[in-house]
């Protein structure tokens, strides 16, 4: 998981302090895969069945605005 935090600081004082706003934006990607092999026999005949799959998802989390005076 990663976080982007764009912010802006106002140059004009607010109540005698410097105001800043920022936005916390979480984002990330999850990948997974599986491979499987089934080996068996039906009487004198043997067989192998193999397969695999993979998937990935990318998404954003809840955005959190922040405000600060300093």
PDB file of N, CA and C in Angstrom:
ATOM      1  N   UNK A   1       0.843  -1.159   0.000  1.00  0.00           N
ATOM      2  CA  UNK A   1       0.000   0.000   0.000  1.00  0.00           C
ATOM      3  C   UNK A   1       0.896   1.233   0.000  1.00  0.00           C
ATOM      4  N   UNK A   2       0.489   2.202  -0.799  1.00  0.00           N
ATOM      5  CA  UNK A   2       1.221   3.456  -0.904  1.00  0.00           C
ATOM      6  C   UNK A   2       0.296   4.604  -0.540  1.00  0.00           C
ATOM      7  N   UNK A   3       0.881   5.757  -0.221  1.00  0.00           N
ATOM      8  CA  UNK A   3       0.104   6.939   0.125  1.00  0.00           C
ATOM      9  C   UNK A   3       0.623   8.132  -0.653  1.00  0.00           C
ATOM     10  N   UNK A   4      -0.285   8.891  -1.249  1.00  0.00           N
ATOM     11  CA  UNK A   4       0.041  10.173  -1.863  1.00  0.00           C
ATOM     12  C   UNK A   4      -0.569  11.241  -0.966  1.00  0.00           C
ATOM     13  N   UNK A   5       0.205  12.303  -0.680  1.00  0.00           N
ATOM     14  CA  UNK A   5      -0.283  13.352   0.211  1.00  0.00           C
ATOM     15  C   UNK A   5      -0.027  14.718  -0.431  1.00  0.00           C
ATOM     16  N   UNK A   6      -0.867  15.119  -1.394  1.00  0.00           N
ATOM     17  CA  UNK A   6      -0.710  16.461  -1.934  1.00  0.00           C
ATOM     18  C   UNK A   6      -1.160  17.491  -0.891  1.00  0.00           C
ATOM     19  N   UNK A   7      -0.465  18.617  -0.813  1.00  0.00           N
ATOM     20  CA  UNK A   7      -0.820  19.630   0.174  1.00  0.00           C
ATOM     21  C   UNK A   7      -0.635  21.023  -0.408  1.00  0.00           C
ATOM     22  N   UNK A   8      -1.276  21.995   0.243  1.00  0.00           N
ATOM     23  CA  UNK A   8      -1.171  23.393  -0.161  1.00  0.00           C
ATOM     24  C   UNK A   8      -1.110  24.237   1.097  1.00  0.00           C
ATOM     25  N   UNK A   9      -0.192  25.215   1.118  1.00  0.00           N
ATOM     26  CA  UNK A   9      -0.042  26.138   2.242  1.00  0.00           C
ATOM     27  C   UNK A   9      -0.445  27.524   1.750  1.00  0.00           C
ATOM     28  N   UNK A  10      -1.407  28.131   2.448  1.00  0.00           N
ATOM     29  CA  UNK A  10      -1.895  29.460   2.076  1.00  0.00           C
ATOM     30  C   UNK A  10      -0.897  30.526   2.524  1.00  0.00           C
ATOM     31  N   UNK A  11      -0.696  31.558   1.693  1.00  0.00           N
ATOM     32  CA  UNK A  11       0.255  32.620   2.040  1.00  0.00           C
ATOM     33  C   UNK A  11      -0.381  33.668   2.948  1.00  0.00           C
ATOM     34  N   UNK A  12      -1.688  33.885   2.847  1.00  0.00           N
ATOM     35  CA  UNK A  12      -2.351  34.854   3.718  1.00  0.00           C
ATOM     36  C   UNK A  12      -2.660  34.244   5.072  1.00  0.00           C
ATOM     37  N   UNK A  13      -2.365  34.966   6.149  1.00  0.00           N
ATOM     38  CA  UNK A  13      -2.623  34.435   7.494  1.00  0.00           C
ATOM     39  C   UNK A  13      -4.123  34.257   7.757  1.00  0.00           C
ATOM     40  N   UNK A  14      -4.457  33.245   8.503  1.00  0.00           N
ATOM     41  CA  UNK A  14      -5.824  32.969   8.925  1.00  0.00           C
ATOM     42  C   UNK A  14      -5.819  32.951  10.451  1.00  0.00           C
ATOM     43  N   UNK A  15      -6.462  33.927  11.060  1.00  0.00           N
ATOM     44  CA  UNK A  15      -6.477  34.076  12.529  1.00  0.00           C
ATOM     45  C   UNK A  15      -5.065  34.185  13.088  1.00  0.00           C
ATOM     46  N   UNK A  16      -4.189  34.838  12.363  1.00  0.00           N
ATOM     47  CA  UNK A  16      -2.819  35.044  12.827  1.00  0.00           C
ATOM     48  C   UNK A  16      -1.904  33.849  12.622  1.00  0.00           C
ATOM     49  N   UNK A  17      -2.356  32.819  11.955  1.00  0.00           N
ATOM     50  CA  UNK A  17      -1.537  31.621  11.732  1.00  0.00           C
ATOM     51  C   UNK A  17      -1.534  31.280  10.239  1.00  0.00           C
ATOM     52  N   UNK A  18      -0.614  30.430   9.862  1.00  0.00           N
ATOM     53  CA  UNK A  18      -0.521  29.979   8.473  1.00  0.00           C
ATOM     54  C   UNK A  18      -1.337  28.696   8.322  1.00  0.00           C
ATOM     55  N   UNK A  19      -2.272  28.709   7.364  1.00  0.00           N
ATOM     56  CA  UNK A  19      -3.164  27.563   7.155  1.00  0.00           C
ATOM     57  C   UNK A  19      -2.602  26.638   6.080  1.00  0.00           C
ATOM     58  N   UNK A  20      -2.800  25.342   6.288  1.00  0.00           N
ATOM     59  CA  UNK A  20      -2.366  24.335   5.314  1.00  0.00           C
ATOM     60  C   UNK A  20      -3.450  23.271   5.191  1.00  0.00           C
ATOM     61  N   UNK A  21      -3.691  22.831   3.974  1.00  0.00           N
ATOM     62  CA  UNK A  21      -4.635  21.735   3.738  1.00  0.00           C
ATOM     63  C   UNK A  21      -3.894  20.630   2.982  1.00  0.00           C
ATOM     64  N   UNK A  22      -4.256  19.407   3.259  1.00  0.00           N
ATOM     65  CA  UNK A  22      -3.652  18.271   2.557  1.00  0.00           C
ATOM     66  C   UNK A  22      -4.707  17.176   2.400  1.00  0.00           C
ATOM     67  N   UNK A  23      -4.404  16.250   1.513  1.00  0.00           N
ATOM     68  CA  UNK A  23      -5.326  15.171   1.197  1.00  0.00           C
ATOM     69  C   UNK A  23      -4.542  13.864   1.183  1.00  0.00           C
ATOM     70  N   UNK A  24      -4.878  12.955   2.084  1.00  0.00           N
ATOM     71  CA  UNK A  24      -4.227  11.648   2.160  1.00  0.00           C
ATOM     72  C   UNK A  24      -4.969  10.688   1.235  1.00  0.00           C
ATOM     73  N   UNK A  25      -4.250  10.136   0.235  1.00  0.00           N
ATOM     74  CA  UNK A  25      -4.875   9.245  -0.756  1.00  0.00           C
ATOM     75  C   UNK A  25      -4.124   7.903  -0.749  1.00  0.00           C
ATOM     76  N   UNK A  26      -4.702   6.857  -0.133  1.00  0.00           N
ATOM     77  CA  UNK A  26      -4.071   5.538  -0.162  1.00  0.00           C
ATOM     78  C   UNK A  26      -4.396   4.792  -1.460  1.00  0.00           C
ATOM     79  N   UNK A  27      -3.403   4.106  -2.003  1.00  0.00           N
ATOM     80  CA  UNK A  27      -3.621   3.318  -3.219  1.00  0.00           C
ATOM     81  C   UNK A  27      -2.689   2.117  -3.199  1.00  0.00           C
ATOM     82  N   UNK A  28      -3.038   1.089  -3.958  1.00  0.00           N
ATOM     83  CA  UNK A  28      -2.191  -0.095  -3.988  1.00  0.00           C
ATOM     84  C   UNK A  28      -2.693  -1.136  -4.974  1.00  0.00           C
ATOM     85  N   UNK A  29      -1.930  -2.220  -5.054  1.00  0.00           N
ATOM     86  CA  UNK A  29      -2.265  -3.310  -5.964  1.00  0.00           C
ATOM     87  C   UNK A  29      -1.989  -4.635  -5.259  1.00  0.00           C
ATOM     88  N   UNK A  30      -2.851  -5.603  -5.505  1.00  0.00           N
ATOM     89  CA  UNK A  30      -2.685  -6.944  -4.959  1.00  0.00           C
ATOM     90  C   UNK A  30      -2.692  -7.925  -6.126  1.00  0.00           C
ATOM     91  N   UNK A  31      -1.702  -8.813  -6.143  1.00  0.00           N
ATOM     92  CA  UNK A  31      -1.615  -9.843  -7.193  1.00  0.00           C
ATOM     93  C   UNK A  31      -1.571 -11.221  -6.540  1.00  0.00           C
ATOM     94  N   UNK A  32      -2.210 -12.179  -7.187  1.00  0.00           N
ATOM     95  CA  UNK A  32      -2.184 -13.547  -6.681  1.00  0.00           C
ATOM     96  C   UNK A  32      -2.223 -14.523  -7.856  1.00  0.00           C
ATOM     97  N   UNK A  33      -1.696 -15.720  -7.625  1.00  0.00           N
ATOM     98  CA  UNK A  33      -1.730 -16.749  -8.665  1.00  0.00           C
ATOM     99  C   UNK A  33      -1.738 -18.123  -8.006  1.00  0.00           C
ATOM    100  N   UNK A  34      -2.210 -19.105  -8.769  1.00  0.00           N
ATOM    101  CA  UNK A  34      -2.240 -20.483  -8.282  1.00  0.00           C
ATOM    102  C   UNK A  34      -1.986 -21.416  -9.464  1.00  0.00           C
ATOM    103  N   UNK A  35      -1.244 -22.487  -9.204  1.00  0.00           N
ATOM    104  CA  UNK A  35      -1.003 -23.549 -10.180  1.00  0.00           C
ATOM    105  C   UNK A  35      -1.360 -24.865  -9.507  1.00  0.00           C
ATOM    106  N   UNK A  36      -2.026 -25.740 -10.240  1.00  0.00           N
ATOM    107  CA  UNK A  36      -2.444 -27.018  -9.659  1.00  0.00           C
ATOM    108  C   UNK A  36      -2.287 -28.136 -10.680  1.00  0.00           C
ATOM    109  N   UNK A  37      -1.999 -29.331 -10.172  1.00  0.00           N
ATOM    110  CA  UNK A  37      -1.897 -30.528 -11.009  1.00  0.00           C
ATOM    111  C   UNK A  37      -2.662 -31.652 -10.322  1.00  0.00           C
ATOM    112  N   UNK A  38      -3.507 -32.320 -11.087  1.00  0.00           N
ATOM    113  CA  UNK A  38      -4.264 -33.467 -10.592  1.00  0.00           C
ATOM    114  C   UNK A  38      -3.763 -34.697 -11.333  1.00  0.00           C
ATOM    115  N   UNK A  39      -3.310 -35.676 -10.585  1.00  0.00           N
ATOM    116  CA  UNK A  39      -2.814 -36.918 -11.170  1.00  0.00           C
ATOM    117  C   UNK A  39      -3.692 -38.068 -10.679  1.00  0.00           C
ATOM    118  N   UNK A  40      -4.098 -38.928 -11.576  1.00  0.00           N
ATOM    119  CA  UNK A  40      -4.948 -40.044 -11.177  1.00  0.00           C
ATOM    120  C   UNK A  40      -4.882 -41.186 -12.163  1.00  0.00           C
ATOM    121  N   UNK A  41      -5.664 -42.199 -11.875  1.00  0.00           N
ATOM    122  CA  UNK A  41      -5.719 -43.367 -12.750  1.00  0.00           C
ATOM    123  C   UNK A  41      -7.143 -43.905 -12.748  1.00  0.00           C
ATOM    124  N   UNK A  42      -7.588 -44.298 -13.948  1.00  0.00           N
ATOM    125  CA  UNK A  42      -8.864 -44.989 -14.110  1.00  0.00           C
ATOM    126  C   UNK A  42      -8.540 -46.363 -14.681  1.00  0.00           C
ATOM    127  N   UNK A  43      -8.487 -47.324 -13.786  1.00  0.00           N
ATOM    128  CA  UNK A  43      -8.079 -48.654 -14.223  1.00  0.00           C
ATOM    129  C   UNK A  43      -6.623 -48.623 -14.652  1.00  0.00           C
ATOM    130  N   UNK A  44      -6.326 -49.136 -15.829  1.00  0.00           N
ATOM    131  CA  UNK A  44      -4.931 -49.156 -16.287  1.00  0.00           C
ATOM    132  C   UNK A  44      -4.497 -47.836 -16.942  1.00  0.00           C
ATOM    133  N   UNK A  45      -5.429 -46.876 -17.066  1.00  0.00           N
ATOM    134  CA  UNK A  45      -5.103 -45.613 -17.743  1.00  0.00           C
ATOM    135  C   UNK A  45      -4.806 -44.511 -16.725  1.00  0.00           C
ATOM    136  N   UNK A  46      -3.625 -43.943 -16.814  1.00  0.00           N
ATOM    137  CA  UNK A  46      -3.244 -42.828 -15.950  1.00  0.00           C
ATOM    138  C   UNK A  46      -3.487 -41.496 -16.663  1.00  0.00           C
ATOM    139  N   UNK A  47      -3.675 -40.460 -15.884  1.00  0.00           N
ATOM    140  CA  UNK A  47      -3.879 -39.142 -16.493  1.00  0.00           C
ATOM    141  C   UNK A  47      -3.317 -38.041 -15.587  1.00  0.00           C
ATOM    142  N   UNK A  48      -3.030 -36.920 -16.197  1.00  0.00           N
ATOM    143  CA  UNK A  48      -2.604 -35.699 -15.508  1.00  0.00           C
ATOM    144  C   UNK A  48      -3.435 -34.547 -16.050  1.00  0.00           C
ATOM    145  N   UNK A  49      -3.946 -33.719 -15.170  1.00  0.00           N
ATOM    146  CA  UNK A  49      -4.659 -32.496 -15.553  1.00  0.00           C
ATOM    147  C   UNK A  49      -3.987 -31.354 -14.808  1.00  0.00           C
ATOM    148  N   UNK A  50      -3.536 -30.349 -15.544  1.00  0.00           N
ATOM    149  CA  UNK A  50      -2.854 -29.207 -14.920  1.00  0.00           C
ATOM    150  C   UNK A  50      -3.540 -27.916 -15.341  1.00  0.00           C
ATOM    151  N   UNK A  51      -3.460 -26.940 -14.485  1.00  0.00           N
ATOM    152  CA  UNK A  51      -4.035 -25.634 -14.796  1.00  0.00           C
ATOM    153  C   UNK A  51      -3.508 -24.586 -13.851  1.00  0.00           C
ATOM    154  N   UNK A  52      -3.709 -23.379 -14.223  1.00  0.00           N
ATOM    155  CA  UNK A  52      -3.272 -22.272 -13.390  1.00  0.00           C
ATOM    156  C   UNK A  52      -4.045 -21.017 -13.741  1.00  0.00           C
ATOM    157  N   UNK A  53      -4.071 -20.090 -12.811  1.00  0.00           N
ATOM    158  CA  UNK A  53      -4.732 -18.815 -13.049  1.00  0.00           C
ATOM    159  C   UNK A  53      -4.038 -17.737 -12.230  1.00  0.00           C
ATOM    160  N   UNK A  54      -4.206 -16.514 -12.638  1.00  0.00           N
ATOM    161  CA  UNK A  54      -3.634 -15.370 -11.928  1.00  0.00           C
ATOM    162  C   UNK A  54      -4.624 -14.224 -11.985  1.00  0.00           C
ATOM    163  N   UNK A  55      -4.547 -13.335 -10.991  1.00  0.00           N
ATOM    164  CA  UNK A  55      -5.447 -12.188 -10.945  1.00  0.00           C
ATOM    165  C   UNK A  55      -4.739 -11.040 -10.253  1.00  0.00           C
ATOM    166  N   UNK A  56      -5.141  -9.831 -10.598  1.00  0.00           N
ATOM    167  CA  UNK A  56      -4.591  -8.632  -9.970  1.00  0.00           C
ATOM    168  C   UNK A  56      -5.702  -7.606  -9.829  1.00  0.00           C
ATOM    169  N   UNK A  57      -5.652  -6.840  -8.750  1.00  0.00           N
ATOM    170  CA  UNK A  57      -6.622  -5.772  -8.537  1.00  0.00           C
ATOM    171  C   UNK A  57      -5.867  -4.535  -8.057  1.00  0.00           C
ATOM    172  N   UNK A  58      -6.255  -3.385  -8.583  1.00  0.00           N
ATOM    173  CA  UNK A  58      -5.683  -2.102  -8.187  1.00  0.00           C
ATOM    174  C   UNK A  58      -6.806  -1.241  -7.649  1.00  0.00           C
ATOM    175  N   UNK A  59      -6.547  -0.535  -6.554  1.00  0.00           N
ATOM    176  CA  UNK A  59      -7.627   0.265  -5.992  1.00  0.00           C
ATOM    177  C   UNK A  59      -7.142   1.426  -5.155  1.00  0.00           C
ATOM    178  N   UNK A  60      -8.101   2.290  -4.813  1.00  0.00           N
ATOM    179  CA  UNK A  60      -7.878   3.442  -3.951  1.00  0.00           C
ATOM    180  C   UNK A  60      -8.601   3.212  -2.633  1.00  0.00           C
ATOM    181  N   UNK A  61      -8.037   3.757  -1.569  1.00  0.00           N
ATOM    182  CA  UNK A  61      -8.694   3.689  -0.268  1.00  0.00           C
ATOM    183  C   UNK A  61      -9.507   4.935  -0.012  1.00  0.00           C
ATOM    184  N   UNK A  62     -10.001   5.085   1.205  1.00  0.00           N
ATOM    185  CA  UNK A  62     -10.777   6.259   1.579  1.00  0.00           C
ATOM    186  C   UNK A  62      -9.860   7.477   1.656  1.00  0.00           C
ATOM    187  N   UNK A  63     -10.295   8.563   1.045  1.00  0.00           N
ATOM    188  CA  UNK A  63      -9.521   9.802   1.021  1.00  0.00           C
ATOM    189  C   UNK A  63      -9.752  10.540   2.336  1.00  0.00           C
ATOM    190  N   UNK A  64      -8.678  11.046   2.949  1.00  0.00           N
ATOM    191  CA  UNK A  64      -8.773  11.727   4.232  1.00  0.00           C
ATOM    192  C   UNK A  64      -8.252  13.160   4.108  1.00  0.00           C
ATOM    193  N   UNK A  65      -9.147  14.148   4.128  1.00  0.00           N
ATOM    194  CA  UNK A  65      -8.692  15.540   4.101  1.00  0.00           C
ATOM    195  C   UNK A  65      -8.134  15.953   5.467  1.00  0.00           C
ATOM    196  N   UNK A  66      -7.147  16.843   5.468  1.00  0.00           N
ATOM    197  CA  UNK A  66      -6.535  17.317   6.712  1.00  0.00           C
ATOM    198  C   UNK A  66      -6.372  18.829   6.642  1.00  0.00           C
ATOM    199  N   UNK A  67      -6.499  19.499   7.775  1.00  0.00           N
ATOM    200  CA  UNK A  67      -6.353  20.946   7.862  1.00  0.00           C
ATOM    201  C   UNK A  67      -5.482  21.253   9.072  1.00  0.00           C
ATOM    202  N   UNK A  68      -4.570  22.203   8.928  1.00  0.00           N
ATOM    203  CA  UNK A  68      -3.682  22.541  10.045  1.00  0.00           C
ATOM    204  C   UNK A  68      -3.426  24.049  10.061  1.00  0.00           C
ATOM    205  N   UNK A  69      -3.276  24.578  11.279  1.00  0.00           N
ATOM    206  CA  UNK A  69      -2.848  25.960  11.485  1.00  0.00           C
ATOM    207  C   UNK A  69      -1.541  25.918  12.262  1.00  0.00           C
ATOM    208  N   UNK A  70      -0.569  26.719  11.809  1.00  0.00           N
ATOM    209  CA  UNK A  70       0.682  26.784  12.566  1.00  0.00           C
ATOM    210  C   UNK A  70       1.182  28.188  12.660  1.00  0.00           C
TER     211      UNK A  70
END
